[in-house]
Amino acid sequence: MNAIVLHSVVPVRQTASERSEQVTQLLFAQTVTILERQPRWTRIRYEADGQEGWVDEKMIVPMTDEESKQVAAYTNNAIVKMPMAYAVSENNGQTIPLTAGTRLPNYQDGHFTILGVAFQVDPVMVAERPIAMNATNLMHTVRFFLNIPYLWGGKNAMGMDCSGFTQIIHTIFGHSLLRNASEQARQGKVVHQLCEAQAGDLAFFDHEDGRISHVGILLDCERIIHCSGRVKVEKIDQNGIFSNEPNVGYTHHLVSIRRI
């Protein structure tokens, strides 16, 4: 059975408990496969990136086979490109905040519909097709995300982790990334030297044990935007990220660069 998200953001937890670690989040209009049900909790898989976890059953809406077919037929040609936008129901005037990366089904000229309900949204907040990945467009987009705080498992305007940030930004540019940094490090193709990097390439970093632990987006060969404490731009060289903070020095050791 499938279900759909009709809330702005839904936390996905490692176990069936509100006290459990948040592993990721689901966004409005995303659909999931129901894997298991318990009293109050449902285990789901988000097929787009393969992430599984537990959600409060009140936060998703199971769909009939007919509704699943209807949703599968949606054209998702538009996406929220700003950190936050607001959709207004044409039925009752209620608003729903929509975070960046939210796809808008059947969008046209500031209107979209989902399961028969029509909404309005400011077209300025929407990209009707993937934005071309280049230095100018990337900088124009990511500047609105600066200072969003770090949140483990987060990928919305109120809090993101490092891979949630890269996933959302690349979604705006029409690229599908997996959820975690270690998974993203297996995507795309290798860029062998930092001097060969282009705007939008992903840079990966490790712990002392060699595991991939962090990811950011290169703006050029000398600057990276990443979420560590908050979304920020810092210097990078062949050794890694050099902190803007005084007397800190290098904070992340560069392991690899990938182009999606």
mmCIF file of C-alpha atoms in Angstrom:
data_model
loop_
_atom_site.group_PDB
_atom_site.id
_atom_site.type_symbol
_atom_site.label_atom_id
_atom_site.label_comp_id
_atom_site.label_asym_id
_atom_site.label_seq_id
_atom_site.Cartn_x
_atom_site.Cartn_y
_atom_site.Cartn_z
ATOM 1 C CA MET A 1 0.000 0.000 0.000
ATOM 2 C CA ASN A 2 1.118 3.560 -0.718
ATOM 3 C CA ALA A 3 0.612 6.744 1.269
ATOM 4 C CA ILE A 4 1.082 10.457 0.611
ATOM 5 C CA VAL A 5 2.363 13.342 2.724
ATOM 6 C CA LEU A 6 -0.021 16.283 3.058
ATOM 7 C CA HIS A 7 1.940 18.124 5.766
ATOM 8 C CA SER A 8 4.792 20.548 5.106
ATOM 9 C CA VAL A 9 7.426 18.308 6.707
ATOM 10 C CA VAL A 10 7.164 14.876 8.347
ATOM 11 C CA PRO A 11 9.969 13.488 10.542
ATOM 12 C CA VAL A 12 11.085 9.920 9.801
ATOM 13 C CA ARG A 13 12.516 8.131 12.848
ATOM 14 C CA GLN A 14 14.810 5.183 13.297
ATOM 15 C CA THR A 15 12.375 3.356 15.613
ATOM 16 C CA ALA A 16 8.683 3.684 16.441
ATOM 17 C CA SER A 17 9.062 6.372 19.092
ATOM 18 C CA GLU A 18 8.979 10.163 19.259
ATOM 19 C CA ARG A 19 12.206 9.916 21.265
ATOM 20 C CA SER A 20 13.951 8.030 18.486
ATOM 21 C CA GLU A 21 16.597 9.561 16.243
ATOM 22 C CA GLN A 22 15.319 11.439 13.191
ATOM 23 C CA VAL A 23 16.942 9.865 10.139
ATOM 24 C CA THR A 24 15.357 12.032 7.448
ATOM 25 C CA GLN A 25 12.239 14.023 6.602
ATOM 26 C CA LEU A 26 9.451 13.783 4.051
ATOM 27 C CA LEU A 27 8.075 16.816 2.235
ATOM 28 C CA PHE A 28 4.600 17.759 1.069
ATOM 29 C CA ALA A 29 3.241 15.642 -1.824
ATOM 30 C CA GLN A 30 5.914 12.968 -1.513
ATOM 31 C CA THR A 31 4.630 9.398 -1.639
ATOM 32 C CA VAL A 32 5.904 6.398 0.280
ATOM 33 C CA THR A 33 5.455 2.648 0.411
ATOM 34 C CA ILE A 34 3.970 1.297 3.644
ATOM 35 C CA LEU A 35 6.091 -1.595 4.919
ATOM 36 C CA GLU A 36 4.671 -2.295 8.374
ATOM 37 C CA ARG A 37 2.037 -0.949 10.739
ATOM 38 C CA GLN A 38 1.935 -0.827 14.513
ATOM 39 C CA PRO A 39 -0.415 1.007 16.864
ATOM 40 C CA ARG A 40 0.200 4.694 16.095
ATOM 41 C CA TRP A 41 3.349 4.101 13.997
ATOM 42 C CA THR A 42 3.961 3.101 10.377
ATOM 43 C CA ARG A 43 7.235 1.977 8.819
ATOM 44 C CA ILE A 44 7.711 3.408 5.338
ATOM 45 C CA ARG A 45 10.166 3.547 2.475
ATOM 46 C CA TYR A 46 10.640 6.647 0.358
ATOM 47 C CA GLU A 47 11.368 5.060 -2.996
ATOM 48 C CA ALA A 48 13.083 8.118 -4.497
ATOM 49 C CA ASP A 49 16.132 7.720 -2.258
ATOM 50 C CA GLY A 50 15.492 4.352 -0.602
ATOM 51 C CA GLN A 51 15.311 5.681 2.960
ATOM 52 C CA GLU A 52 13.239 3.691 5.438
ATOM 53 C CA GLY A 53 11.985 4.577 8.873
ATOM 54 C CA TRP A 54 8.996 5.123 11.137
ATOM 55 C CA VAL A 55 6.450 7.920 10.942
ATOM 56 C CA ASP A 56 3.517 8.829 13.141
ATOM 57 C CA GLU A 57 0.508 7.347 11.333
ATOM 58 C CA LYS A 58 -1.328 10.677 11.630
ATOM 59 C CA MET A 59 1.306 12.336 9.465
ATOM 60 C CA ILE A 60 0.648 10.342 6.282
ATOM 61 C CA VAL A 61 -2.521 9.517 4.350
ATOM 62 C CA PRO A 62 -2.935 5.985 2.942
ATOM 63 C CA MET A 63 -4.123 5.936 -0.658
ATOM 64 C CA THR A 64 -6.448 3.609 -2.495
ATOM 65 C CA ASP A 65 -5.198 1.911 -5.649
ATOM 66 C CA GLU A 66 -7.117 4.460 -7.696
ATOM 67 C CA GLU A 67 -5.571 7.376 -5.797
ATOM 68 C CA SER A 68 -2.117 5.839 -6.197
ATOM 69 C CA LYS A 69 -2.641 5.651 -9.958
ATOM 70 C CA GLN A 70 -3.820 9.250 -9.990
ATOM 71 C CA VAL A 71 -0.763 10.439 -8.082
ATOM 72 C CA ALA A 72 1.565 8.370 -10.275
ATOM 73 C CA ALA A 73 0.145 10.175 -13.307
ATOM 74 C CA TYR A 74 0.940 13.640 -11.921
ATOM 75 C CA THR A 75 3.289 15.829 -13.904
ATOM 76 C CA ASN A 76 5.903 17.183 -11.482
ATOM 77 C CA ASN A 77 7.314 19.880 -13.703
ATOM 78 C CA ALA A 78 7.729 22.485 -10.959
ATOM 79 C CA ILE A 79 9.562 22.715 -7.657
ATOM 80 C CA VAL A 80 9.794 25.202 -4.799
ATOM 81 C CA LYS A 81 13.184 26.882 -5.221
ATOM 82 C CA MET A 82 13.199 29.239 -2.225
ATOM 83 C CA PRO A 83 13.713 28.134 1.389
ATOM 84 C CA MET A 84 10.022 28.702 2.147
ATOM 85 C CA ALA A 85 6.864 29.390 0.153
ATOM 86 C CA TYR A 86 3.168 29.290 1.047
ATOM 87 C CA ALA A 87 0.409 27.448 -0.762
ATOM 88 C CA VAL A 88 -3.162 28.649 -0.292
ATOM 89 C CA SER A 89 -6.045 26.202 -0.678
ATOM 90 C CA GLU A 90 -8.641 27.381 -3.168
ATOM 91 C CA ASN A 91 -11.235 25.351 -1.235
ATOM 92 C CA ASN A 92 -11.021 26.976 2.188
ATOM 93 C CA GLY A 93 -8.222 29.554 2.074
ATOM 94 C CA GLN A 94 -5.972 27.695 4.512
ATOM 95 C CA THR A 95 -2.237 28.015 3.984
ATOM 96 C CA ILE A 96 0.462 25.339 3.953
ATOM 97 C CA PRO A 97 4.127 26.321 4.239
ATOM 98 C CA LEU A 98 6.212 24.553 1.621
ATOM 99 C CA THR A 99 9.949 24.144 1.994
ATOM 100 C CA ALA A 100 12.532 24.135 -0.803
ATOM 101 C CA GLY A 101 12.608 20.965 -2.868
ATOM 102 C CA THR A 102 8.849 20.406 -2.645
ATOM 103 C CA ARG A 103 7.467 19.266 -5.998
ATOM 104 C CA LEU A 104 4.171 20.807 -7.116
ATOM 105 C CA PRO A 105 1.898 18.361 -8.982
ATOM 106 C CA ASN A 106 0.254 19.606 -12.173
ATOM 107 C CA TYR A 107 1.622 23.114 -11.706
ATOM 108 C CA GLN A 108 0.653 25.885 -14.087
ATOM 109 C CA ASP A 109 0.814 29.668 -13.681
ATOM 110 C CA GLY A 110 0.808 29.742 -9.873
ATOM 111 C CA HIS A 111 -1.695 26.911 -9.408
ATOM 112 C CA PHE A 112 -1.323 23.197 -8.663
ATOM 113 C CA THR A 113 -3.654 20.368 -7.664
ATOM 114 C CA ILE A 114 -3.257 17.282 -5.520
ATOM 115 C CA LEU A 115 -5.958 14.627 -5.044
ATOM 116 C CA GLY A 116 -8.545 17.009 -6.415
ATOM 117 C CA VAL A 117 -7.642 19.954 -4.158
ATOM 118 C CA ALA A 118 -6.424 23.110 -5.890
ATOM 119 C CA PHE A 119 -3.796 25.456 -4.444
ATOM 120 C CA GLN A 120 -2.275 28.803 -5.334
ATOM 121 C CA VAL A 121 1.409 29.655 -4.832
ATOM 122 C CA ASP A 122 3.527 32.686 -5.707
ATOM 123 C CA PRO A 123 5.199 31.866 -9.067
ATOM 124 C CA VAL A 124 8.322 33.765 -7.965
ATOM 125 C CA MET A 125 8.968 30.968 -5.474
ATOM 126 C CA VAL A 126 8.740 28.227 -8.106
ATOM 127 C CA ALA A 127 11.095 26.848 -10.738
ATOM 128 C CA GLU A 128 8.960 25.406 -13.536
ATOM 129 C CA ARG A 129 11.854 23.322 -14.869
ATOM 130 C CA PRO A 130 15.280 22.366 -13.548
ATOM 131 C CA ILE A 131 17.605 25.332 -13.246
ATOM 132 C CA ALA A 132 20.802 25.070 -15.294
ATOM 133 C CA MET A 133 23.762 24.236 -13.049
ATOM 134 C CA ASN A 134 26.360 26.975 -13.415
ATOM 135 C CA ALA A 135 28.250 29.252 -11.044
ATOM 136 C CA THR A 136 25.855 32.189 -11.419
ATOM 137 C CA ASN A 137 22.656 30.188 -10.893
ATOM 138 C CA LEU A 138 24.146 28.181 -8.043
ATOM 139 C CA MET A 139 25.256 31.245 -6.101
ATOM 140 C CA HIS A 140 21.948 32.989 -6.723
ATOM 141 C CA THR A 141 20.113 29.962 -5.308
ATOM 142 C CA VAL A 142 22.248 28.985 -2.325
ATOM 143 C CA ARG A 143 22.570 32.524 -0.940
ATOM 144 C CA PHE A 144 18.988 32.279 0.317
ATOM 145 C CA PHE A 145 19.944 29.195 2.360
ATOM 146 C CA LEU A 146 22.811 30.792 4.257
ATOM 147 C CA ASN A 147 22.576 30.467 8.062
ATOM 148 C CA ILE A 148 19.903 27.766 8.075
ATOM 149 C CA PRO A 149 20.843 25.856 11.255
ATOM 150 C CA TYR A 150 22.156 22.317 11.341
ATOM 151 C CA LEU A 151 19.611 19.633 12.277
ATOM 152 C CA TRP A 152 20.400 15.918 12.175
ATOM 153 C CA GLY A 153 18.092 14.284 9.619
ATOM 154 C CA GLY A 154 16.690 17.649 8.545
ATOM 155 C CA LYS A 155 16.160 18.933 5.032
ATOM 156 C CA ASN A 156 13.966 21.997 5.385
ATOM 157 C CA ALA A 157 14.336 25.729 5.925
ATOM 158 C CA MET A 158 14.229 25.421 9.725
ATOM 159 C CA GLY A 159 17.064 22.902 9.893
ATOM 160 C CA MET A 160 19.186 20.730 7.606
ATOM 161 C CA ASP A 161 22.048 18.294 7.897
ATOM 162 C CA CYS A 162 24.925 18.323 5.428
ATOM 163 C CA SER A 163 23.519 15.738 3.019
ATOM 164 C CA GLY A 164 19.972 17.061 3.359
ATOM 165 C CA PHE A 165 21.281 20.422 2.176
ATOM 166 C CA THR A 166 23.100 18.952 -0.824
ATOM 167 C CA GLN A 167 20.105 16.777 -1.710
ATOM 168 C CA ILE A 168 17.665 19.709 -1.696
ATOM 169 C CA ILE A 169 19.921 22.054 -3.662
ATOM 170 C CA HIS A 170 20.623 19.436 -6.316
ATOM 171 C CA THR A 171 16.902 18.634 -6.501
ATOM 172 C CA ILE A 172 16.257 22.260 -7.476
ATOM 173 C CA PHE A 173 18.784 21.798 -10.282
ATOM 174 C CA GLY A 174 17.104 18.615 -11.493
ATOM 175 C CA HIS A 175 19.536 16.091 -9.992
ATOM 176 C CA SER A 176 18.486 13.111 -7.866
ATOM 177 C CA LEU A 177 20.764 12.480 -4.906
ATOM 178 C CA LEU A 178 20.569 9.703 -2.363
ATOM 179 C CA ARG A 179 20.030 10.747 1.229
ATOM 180 C CA ASN A 180 23.281 10.259 3.138
ATOM 181 C CA ALA A 181 26.785 11.563 2.454
ATOM 182 C CA SER A 182 28.235 8.042 2.179
ATOM 183 C CA GLU A 183 25.586 7.181 -0.425
ATOM 184 C CA GLN A 184 26.047 10.402 -2.373
ATOM 185 C CA ALA A 185 29.788 9.661 -2.494
ATOM 186 C CA ARG A 186 29.018 6.747 -4.827
ATOM 187 C CA GLN A 187 27.040 8.832 -7.327
ATOM 188 C CA GLY A 188 28.201 10.681 -10.402
ATOM 189 C CA LYS A 189 31.756 10.603 -11.670
ATOM 190 C CA VAL A 190 35.082 11.298 -9.988
ATOM 191 C CA VAL A 191 36.781 14.681 -10.314
ATOM 192 C CA HIS A 192 40.451 13.911 -9.706
ATOM 193 C CA GLN A 193 41.793 17.340 -8.768
ATOM 194 C CA LEU A 194 40.286 20.263 -6.895
ATOM 195 C CA CYS A 195 41.581 22.590 -9.606
ATOM 196 C CA GLU A 196 39.362 20.700 -12.095
ATOM 197 C CA ALA A 197 36.190 21.184 -10.026
ATOM 198 C CA GLN A 198 33.160 23.077 -11.295
ATOM 199 C CA ALA A 199 30.372 24.883 -9.483
ATOM 200 C CA GLY A 200 27.946 22.280 -8.151
ATOM 201 C CA ASP A 201 30.440 19.444 -7.695
ATOM 202 C CA LEU A 202 30.153 17.613 -4.388
ATOM 203 C CA ALA A 203 33.140 17.439 -2.033
ATOM 204 C CA PHE A 204 33.315 14.645 0.546
ATOM 205 C CA PHE A 205 35.148 14.488 3.848
ATOM 206 C CA ASP A 206 35.955 11.777 6.372
ATOM 207 C CA HIS A 207 36.570 10.969 10.028
ATOM 208 C CA GLU A 208 39.941 9.646 11.140
ATOM 209 C CA ASP A 209 38.640 6.109 10.511
ATOM 210 C CA GLY A 210 38.122 6.872 6.827
ATOM 211 C CA ARG A 211 34.306 6.830 6.811
ATOM 212 C CA ILE A 212 32.578 9.535 4.768
ATOM 213 C CA SER A 213 31.099 11.881 7.345
ATOM 214 C CA HIS A 214 30.442 15.185 5.576
ATOM 215 C CA VAL A 215 29.547 16.646 2.195
ATOM 216 C CA GLY A 216 29.328 20.118 0.712
ATOM 217 C CA ILE A 217 28.846 21.860 -2.634
ATOM 218 C CA LEU A 218 31.776 23.540 -4.363
ATOM 219 C CA LEU A 219 31.154 27.074 -5.585
ATOM 220 C CA ASP A 220 34.553 27.092 -7.307
ATOM 221 C CA CYS A 221 38.040 25.700 -6.656
ATOM 222 C CA GLU A 222 38.484 27.806 -3.526
ATOM 223 C CA ARG A 223 35.060 28.044 -1.873
ATOM 224 C CA ILE A 224 32.545 25.543 -0.570
ATOM 225 C CA ILE A 225 29.051 25.954 0.843
ATOM 226 C CA HIS A 226 28.113 23.348 3.425
ATOM 227 C CA CYS A 227 26.014 22.803 6.525
ATOM 228 C CA SER A 228 28.164 22.431 9.621
ATOM 229 C CA GLY A 229 26.537 24.174 12.556
ATOM 230 C CA ARG A 230 24.767 26.259 9.927
ATOM 231 C CA VAL A 231 24.846 26.701 6.162
ATOM 232 C CA LYS A 232 27.926 28.781 5.390
ATOM 233 C CA VAL A 233 30.582 29.490 2.776
ATOM 234 C CA GLU A 234 34.188 28.672 3.707
ATOM 235 C CA LYS A 235 37.560 28.263 2.037
ATOM 236 C CA ILE A 236 38.715 24.906 0.704
ATOM 237 C CA ASP A 237 42.031 23.591 -0.587
ATOM 238 C CA GLN A 238 43.509 20.161 -1.243
ATOM 239 C CA ASN A 239 43.704 19.508 2.504
ATOM 240 C CA GLY A 240 40.084 20.307 3.274
ATOM 241 C CA ILE A 241 37.857 23.049 4.648
ATOM 242 C CA PHE A 242 39.551 25.973 6.376
ATOM 243 C CA SER A 243 37.293 27.576 8.964
ATOM 244 C CA ASN A 244 36.287 31.236 8.907
ATOM 245 C CA GLU A 245 36.500 31.248 12.693
ATOM 246 C CA PRO A 246 39.702 32.610 14.240
ATOM 247 C CA ASN A 247 42.242 30.098 15.583
ATOM 248 C CA VAL A 248 40.311 27.071 14.281
ATOM 249 C CA GLY A 249 42.127 26.055 11.108
ATOM 250 C CA TYR A 250 41.096 22.992 9.122
ATOM 251 C CA THR A 251 37.840 21.346 10.178
ATOM 252 C CA HIS A 252 37.210 18.649 7.526
ATOM 253 C CA HIS A 253 39.676 16.470 5.610
ATOM 254 C CA LEU A 254 38.982 16.303 1.855
ATOM 255 C CA VAL A 255 38.602 12.773 0.497
ATOM 256 C CA SER A 256 36.971 13.012 -2.920
ATOM 257 C CA ILE A 257 35.031 15.139 -5.376
ATOM 258 C CA ARG A 258 32.140 13.914 -7.511
ATOM 259 C CA ARG A 259 30.220 15.513 -10.377
ATOM 260 C CA ILE A 260 26.524 14.619 -10.634
#
